[in-house]
Structures are given as C-alpha cells and as structure tokens.
Amino acid sequence: CPSKIQNLMLKSLMVAKAKEELEQEMVEKEEQKANYLEEKAPPIQTGSMSLAELKTLCEELHAKIDVVDEERYDIEAKVMHNTREIKDLNIKVLDLRGKFKRPNLRRVRVSADAILRSLLGSKHKVSLDLRANLKSVKKEDTEKEKTVEVSDWRKNVEAMSGMEGRKKMFDAAKGPNQ
C-alpha cells in the first residue's frame, strides 16, 4: 500500500528531525553551561600569589563549598521528608478504600405515581395509570387466527404438480377480476 510506505517515510523523517534537534539542544546546553561557569567562576590567576594569599583563597573557597553543601543537605532532607509523607498518605488512601466497601444495590420497584410524587412533591394531583392506556387484546381474536385450515399437504402437492398446477397457481395470482 502506498499509504503505509508514505507513513513509514514520514515517521523516519520525523525521527531524523527529532534527532537533529536533540543534538542541537545538547550543544546549546553545553554552551550555556560553559558561559555560566565563565561568568560565575572566572579562572583564578595563582601564579603571582604568595603562599599566604593562596591559603586565604583556599579558606574562602572551602567556606563557600560548606555553605553550598549545607543548602544541598537541607534540600535533600526536605525532599526525603516530602516523599515519605506522600507514601504515608497513599497508604492511608488505600486503607480507606479497602475499609468502606460499597453495598450491593437492589432493584426497587417504584410506581409512576411515586416517581411523580418524588419529582414534583406533594402538590401533584394527576394520577398516572399507565396500564389503563394500554391497548387491550381480546383472546378470541388470537384464537381465531390460530385456527387455520389444516389439510393433507400431499393432496395439495399432487394437485399442483404438472402444467395444470402451474396454471392454477398463475390464475390464483391474477385474481378473480380477470
């Protein structure tokens, strides 16, 4: 089918385009990362520094690292606490679902009057008797229809066989008017 081939071509082109865009996005992220690091952490010129200046620089860097580590630890602790809380709440929800089972519903027969009373309130005065409006069928009519002449089918087949029988059928189909 040409449509299947076209669909496959279209899918392969879409995959190729997505791959190109993903590679481009990765390159852009690397460039953004390099720019950010150049901006926030410029290269340090340690060649012209004395030993005392190097020590103070190291101490400052260690102090900054300690501050960042403390923030990272606090954030991790909050995340762990929230995940534990979410798990506990999920367990509670599952427990509550299991605790309250829905009862089996039973069919209740309600009359039309009761339905109208519940919908319209006690002001409704019209009684709706649906059975009174139904068409009544007399049993005598159905019994008459059932009593059809039952005759010997073999006689009927013998009478209709041959050309004479076909002529009788043809004449019967035309009707008595002709």
PDB file of C-alpha atoms in Angstrom:
ATOM      1  CA  CYS A   1       0.000   0.000   0.000  1.00  0.00           C
ATOM      2  CA  PRO A   2       1.367   3.421  -0.867  1.00  0.00           C
ATOM      3  CA  SER A   3      -0.122   4.956   2.264  1.00  0.00           C
ATOM      4  CA  LYS A   4       1.837   2.601   4.534  1.00  0.00           C
ATOM      5  CA  ILE A   5       5.061   3.414   2.707  1.00  0.00           C
ATOM      6  CA  GLN A   6       4.320   7.115   2.966  1.00  0.00           C
ATOM      7  CA  ASN A   7       3.591   6.763   6.683  1.00  0.00           C
ATOM      8  CA  LEU A   8       6.894   4.947   7.222  1.00  0.00           C
ATOM      9  CA  MET A   9       8.762   7.625   5.234  1.00  0.00           C
ATOM     10  CA  LEU A  10       7.079  10.346   7.245  1.00  0.00           C
ATOM     11  CA  LYS A  11       7.900   8.623  10.537  1.00  0.00           C
ATOM     12  CA  SER A  12      11.549   8.147   9.567  1.00  0.00           C
ATOM     13  CA  LEU A  13      11.818  11.818   8.551  1.00  0.00           C
ATOM     14  CA  MET A  14      10.266  12.871  11.855  1.00  0.00           C
ATOM     15  CA  VAL A  15      12.704  10.695  13.801  1.00  0.00           C
ATOM     16  CA  ALA A  16      15.657  12.135  11.859  1.00  0.00           C
ATOM     17  CA  LYS A  17      14.456  15.697  12.513  1.00  0.00           C
ATOM     18  CA  ALA A  18      13.942  14.965  16.216  1.00  0.00           C
ATOM     19  CA  LYS A  19      17.457  13.506  16.420  1.00  0.00           C
ATOM     20  CA  GLU A  20      18.923  16.637  14.833  1.00  0.00           C
ATOM     21  CA  GLU A  21      17.008  18.883  17.225  1.00  0.00           C
ATOM     22  CA  LEU A  22      18.132  16.795  20.221  1.00  0.00           C
ATOM     23  CA  GLU A  23      21.780  17.049  19.177  1.00  0.00           C
ATOM     24  CA  GLN A  24      21.387  20.810  18.657  1.00  0.00           C
ATOM     25  CA  GLU A  25      19.801  21.127  22.104  1.00  0.00           C
ATOM     26  CA  MET A  26      22.700  19.225  23.711  1.00  0.00           C
ATOM     27  CA  VAL A  27      25.221  21.545  22.034  1.00  0.00           C
ATOM     28  CA  GLU A  28      23.288  24.614  23.233  1.00  0.00           C
ATOM     29  CA  LYS A  29      23.186  23.265  26.811  1.00  0.00           C
ATOM     30  CA  GLU A  30      26.957  22.709  26.788  1.00  0.00           C
ATOM     31  CA  GLU A  31      27.489  26.270  25.541  1.00  0.00           C
ATOM     32  CA  GLN A  32      25.159  27.665  28.222  1.00  0.00           C
ATOM     33  CA  LYS A  33      26.991  25.679  30.889  1.00  0.00           C
ATOM     34  CA  ALA A  34      30.393  26.938  29.718  1.00  0.00           C
ATOM     35  CA  ASN A  35      29.138  30.553  29.620  1.00  0.00           C
ATOM     36  CA  TYR A  36      27.645  30.242  33.106  1.00  0.00           C
ATOM     37  CA  LEU A  37      30.863  28.819  34.547  1.00  0.00           C
ATOM     38  CA  GLU A  38      32.954  31.551  32.904  1.00  0.00           C
ATOM     39  CA  GLU A  39      30.621  34.174  34.330  1.00  0.00           C
ATOM     40  CA  LYS A  40      30.294  32.795  37.863  1.00  0.00           C
ATOM     41  CA  ALA A  41      33.732  31.220  38.293  1.00  0.00           C
ATOM     42  CA  PRO A  42      36.369  33.083  36.324  1.00  0.00           C
ATOM     43  CA  PRO A  43      39.758  31.352  36.092  1.00  0.00           C
ATOM     44  CA  ILE A  44      41.991  32.134  39.070  1.00  0.00           C
ATOM     45  CA  GLN A  45      45.476  33.527  38.449  1.00  0.00           C
ATOM     46  CA  THR A  46      47.542  31.753  41.098  1.00  0.00           C
ATOM     47  CA  GLY A  47      50.952  32.311  39.521  1.00  0.00           C
ATOM     48  CA  SER A  48      51.505  35.756  41.059  1.00  0.00           C
ATOM     49  CA  MET A  49      50.052  34.917  44.506  1.00  0.00           C
ATOM     50  CA  SER A  50      52.091  34.332  47.620  1.00  0.00           C
ATOM     51  CA  LEU A  51      51.636  31.347  49.932  1.00  0.00           C
ATOM     52  CA  ALA A  52      49.556  33.348  52.432  1.00  0.00           C
ATOM     53  CA  GLU A  53      47.247  34.642  49.694  1.00  0.00           C
ATOM     54  CA  LEU A  54      46.771  31.079  48.391  1.00  0.00           C
ATOM     55  CA  LYS A  55      45.851  29.883  51.895  1.00  0.00           C
ATOM     56  CA  THR A  56      43.238  32.621  52.332  1.00  0.00           C
ATOM     57  CA  LEU A  57      41.843  31.876  48.847  1.00  0.00           C
ATOM     58  CA  CYS A  58      41.530  28.172  49.732  1.00  0.00           C
ATOM     59  CA  GLU A  59      39.815  29.014  53.011  1.00  0.00           C
ATOM     60  CA  GLU A  60      37.300  31.268  51.202  1.00  0.00           C
ATOM     61  CA  LEU A  61      36.588  28.563  48.646  1.00  0.00           C
ATOM     62  CA  HIS A  62      36.124  25.954  51.383  1.00  0.00           C
ATOM     63  CA  ALA A  63      33.725  28.264  53.241  1.00  0.00           C
ATOM     64  CA  LYS A  64      31.671  28.718  50.049  1.00  0.00           C
ATOM     65  CA  ILE A  65      31.682  24.954  49.467  1.00  0.00           C
ATOM     66  CA  ASP A  66      30.465  24.376  53.040  1.00  0.00           C
ATOM     67  CA  VAL A  67      27.567  26.834  52.560  1.00  0.00           C
ATOM     68  CA  VAL A  68      26.529  25.151  49.296  1.00  0.00           C
ATOM     69  CA  ASP A  69      26.818  21.690  50.906  1.00  0.00           C
ATOM     70  CA  GLU A  70      24.585  22.752  53.808  1.00  0.00           C
ATOM     71  CA  GLU A  71      21.952  24.076  51.382  1.00  0.00           C
ATOM     72  CA  ARG A  72      22.113  20.844  49.351  1.00  0.00           C
ATOM     73  CA  TYR A  73      21.716  18.754  52.520  1.00  0.00           C
ATOM     74  CA  ASP A  74      18.715  20.827  53.682  1.00  0.00           C
ATOM     75  CA  ILE A  75      17.037  20.470  50.303  1.00  0.00           C
ATOM     76  CA  GLU A  76      17.662  16.704  50.267  1.00  0.00           C
ATOM     77  CA  ALA A  77      16.203  16.392  53.770  1.00  0.00           C
ATOM     78  CA  LYS A  78      13.061  18.290  52.686  1.00  0.00           C
ATOM     79  CA  VAL A  79      12.671  16.105  49.604  1.00  0.00           C
ATOM     80  CA  MET A  80      13.059  12.902  51.643  1.00  0.00           C
ATOM     81  CA  HIS A  81      10.514  14.157  54.202  1.00  0.00           C
ATOM     82  CA  ASN A  82       8.004  15.025  51.457  1.00  0.00           C
ATOM     83  CA  THR A  83       8.417  11.656  49.700  1.00  0.00           C
ATOM     84  CA  ARG A  84       7.839   9.829  52.993  1.00  0.00           C
ATOM     85  CA  GLU A  85       4.754  11.938  53.629  1.00  0.00           C
ATOM     86  CA  ILE A  86       3.411  11.187  50.139  1.00  0.00           C
ATOM     87  CA  LYS A  87       3.943   7.449  50.642  1.00  0.00           C
ATOM     88  CA  ASP A  88       2.160   7.562  54.016  1.00  0.00           C
ATOM     89  CA  LEU A  89      -0.792   9.443  52.542  1.00  0.00           C
ATOM     90  CA  ASN A  90      -1.031   6.968  49.656  1.00  0.00           C
ATOM     91  CA  ILE A  91      -1.108   4.093  52.142  1.00  0.00           C
ATOM     92  CA  LYS A  92      -3.847   5.846  54.129  1.00  0.00           C
ATOM     93  CA  VAL A  93      -5.894   6.381  50.979  1.00  0.00           C
ATOM     94  CA  LEU A  94      -5.586   2.708  50.069  1.00  0.00           C
ATOM     95  CA  ASP A  95      -6.595   1.711  53.595  1.00  0.00           C
ATOM     96  CA  LEU A  96      -9.674   3.928  53.449  1.00  0.00           C
ATOM     97  CA  ARG A  97     -10.682   2.495  50.075  1.00  0.00           C
ATOM     98  CA  GLY A  98     -10.475  -1.025  51.451  1.00  0.00           C
ATOM     99  CA  LYS A  99     -12.294  -0.203  54.667  1.00  0.00           C
ATOM    100  CA  PHE A 100     -15.516   1.121  53.130  1.00  0.00           C
ATOM    101  CA  LYS A 101     -16.981  -1.356  50.681  1.00  0.00           C
ATOM    102  CA  ARG A 102     -19.923  -0.353  48.568  1.00  0.00           C
ATOM    103  CA  PRO A 103     -23.091  -2.267  49.369  1.00  0.00           C
ATOM    104  CA  ASN A 104     -24.785  -4.360  46.717  1.00  0.00           C
ATOM    105  CA  LEU A 105     -27.585  -2.341  45.196  1.00  0.00           C
ATOM    106  CA  ARG A 106     -31.023  -3.913  44.981  1.00  0.00           C
ATOM    107  CA  ARG A 107     -33.685  -3.187  42.403  1.00  0.00           C
ATOM    108  CA  VAL A 108     -36.638  -1.343  43.825  1.00  0.00           C
ATOM    109  CA  ARG A 109     -39.956  -1.270  42.026  1.00  0.00           C
ATOM    110  CA  VAL A 110     -41.453   2.175  42.105  1.00  0.00           C
ATOM    111  CA  SER A 111     -44.796   3.132  40.624  1.00  0.00           C
ATOM    112  CA  ALA A 112     -45.194   6.060  38.273  1.00  0.00           C
ATOM    113  CA  ASP A 113     -47.185   7.896  40.928  1.00  0.00           C
ATOM    114  CA  ALA A 114     -44.337   7.547  43.413  1.00  0.00           C
ATOM    115  CA  ILE A 115     -41.854   8.850  40.839  1.00  0.00           C
ATOM    116  CA  LEU A 116     -44.025  11.868  40.083  1.00  0.00           C
ATOM    117  CA  ARG A 117     -44.559  12.487  43.793  1.00  0.00           C
ATOM    118  CA  SER A 118     -40.800  12.444  44.402  1.00  0.00           C
ATOM    119  CA  LEU A 119     -40.100  14.736  41.443  1.00  0.00           C
ATOM    120  CA  LEU A 120     -42.959  17.205  41.811  1.00  0.00           C
ATOM    121  CA  GLY A 121     -43.507  16.997  45.528  1.00  0.00           C
ATOM    122  CA  SER A 122     -46.839  16.512  47.263  1.00  0.00           C
ATOM    123  CA  LYS A 123     -48.590  19.097  45.033  1.00  0.00           C
ATOM    124  CA  HIS A 124     -49.019  16.713  42.117  1.00  0.00           C
ATOM    125  CA  LYS A 125     -52.645  15.615  41.789  1.00  0.00           C
ATOM    126  CA  VAL A 126     -52.689  13.772  38.482  1.00  0.00           C
ATOM    127  CA  SER A 127     -52.510  10.027  38.891  1.00  0.00           C
ATOM    128  CA  LEU A 128     -50.819   8.308  36.054  1.00  0.00           C
ATOM    129  CA  ASP A 129     -52.197   4.872  35.374  1.00  0.00           C
ATOM    130  CA  LEU A 130     -50.085   3.564  32.529  1.00  0.00           C
ATOM    131  CA  ARG A 131     -51.868   0.232  32.329  1.00  0.00           C
ATOM    132  CA  ALA A 132     -55.201   1.925  31.563  1.00  0.00           C
ATOM    133  CA  ASN A 133     -53.758   3.457  28.401  1.00  0.00           C
ATOM    134  CA  LEU A 134     -52.515   0.155  27.015  1.00  0.00           C
ATOM    135  CA  LYS A 135     -54.315  -1.437  24.108  1.00  0.00           C
ATOM    136  CA  SER A 136     -56.385  -4.383  25.179  1.00  0.00           C
ATOM    137  CA  VAL A 137     -56.220  -7.592  23.155  1.00  0.00           C
ATOM    138  CA  LYS A 138     -59.116 -10.000  23.152  1.00  0.00           C
ATOM    139  CA  LYS A 139     -58.276 -13.663  23.485  1.00  0.00           C
ATOM    140  CA  GLU A 140     -60.956 -14.620  20.977  1.00  0.00           C
ATOM    141  CA  ASP A 141     -59.149 -12.790  18.155  1.00  0.00           C
ATOM    142  CA  THR A 142     -55.921 -14.637  18.725  1.00  0.00           C
ATOM    143  CA  GLU A 143     -57.697 -18.000  18.869  1.00  0.00           C
ATOM    144  CA  LYS A 144     -59.417 -17.328  15.517  1.00  0.00           C
ATOM    145  CA  GLU A 145     -56.115 -16.561  13.855  1.00  0.00           C
ATOM    146  CA  LYS A 146     -54.616 -19.817  15.093  1.00  0.00           C
ATOM    147  CA  THR A 147     -57.359 -21.997  13.619  1.00  0.00           C
ATOM    148  CA  VAL A 148     -56.216 -22.187  10.008  1.00  0.00           C
ATOM    149  CA  GLU A 149     -57.421 -24.980   7.783  1.00  0.00           C
ATOM    150  CA  VAL A 150     -55.059 -27.867   8.089  1.00  0.00           C
ATOM    151  CA  SER A 151     -55.333 -30.266   5.204  1.00  0.00           C
ATOM    152  CA  ASP A 152     -53.294 -33.073   3.837  1.00  0.00           C
ATOM    153  CA  TRP A 153     -50.267 -31.481   2.156  1.00  0.00           C
ATOM    154  CA  ARG A 154     -49.738 -34.481  -0.098  1.00  0.00           C
ATOM    155  CA  LYS A 155     -53.016 -33.843  -1.915  1.00  0.00           C
ATOM    156  CA  ASN A 156     -52.034 -30.235  -2.419  1.00  0.00           C
ATOM    157  CA  VAL A 157     -48.677 -31.245  -3.948  1.00  0.00           C
ATOM    158  CA  GLU A 158     -50.315 -33.722  -6.309  1.00  0.00           C
ATOM    159  CA  ALA A 159     -52.878 -31.121  -7.407  1.00  0.00           C
ATOM    160  CA  MET A 160     -50.226 -28.507  -8.118  1.00  0.00           C
ATOM    161  CA  SER A 161     -47.847 -30.789  -9.977  1.00  0.00           C
ATOM    162  CA  GLY A 162     -47.509 -30.585 -13.719  1.00  0.00           C
ATOM    163  CA  MET A 163     -48.619 -27.808 -16.042  1.00  0.00           C
ATOM    164  CA  GLU A 164     -52.174 -27.799 -14.749  1.00  0.00           C
ATOM    165  CA  GLY A 165     -50.982 -26.965 -11.247  1.00  0.00           C
ATOM    166  CA  ARG A 166     -48.847 -24.134 -12.533  1.00  0.00           C
ATOM    167  CA  LYS A 167     -51.817 -22.759 -14.461  1.00  0.00           C
ATOM    168  CA  LYS A 168     -53.968 -22.911 -11.303  1.00  0.00           C
ATOM    169  CA  MET A 169     -51.268 -21.005  -9.361  1.00  0.00           C
ATOM    170  CA  PHE A 170     -50.993 -18.435 -12.142  1.00  0.00           C
ATOM    171  CA  ASP A 171     -54.745 -17.963 -12.259  1.00  0.00           C
ATOM    172  CA  ALA A 172     -54.925 -17.670  -8.471  1.00  0.00           C
ATOM    173  CA  ALA A 173     -52.229 -14.987  -8.510  1.00  0.00           C
ATOM    174  CA  LYS A 174     -54.077 -12.959 -11.158  1.00  0.00           C
ATOM    175  CA  GLY A 175     -57.148 -12.847  -9.048  1.00  0.00           C
ATOM    176  CA  PRO A 176     -60.859 -13.298  -9.758  1.00  0.00           C
ATOM    177  CA  ASN A 177     -61.142  -9.980 -11.672  1.00  0.00           C
ATOM    178  CA  GLN A 178     -59.814 -11.372 -14.992  1.00  0.00           C
TER     179      GLN A 178
END
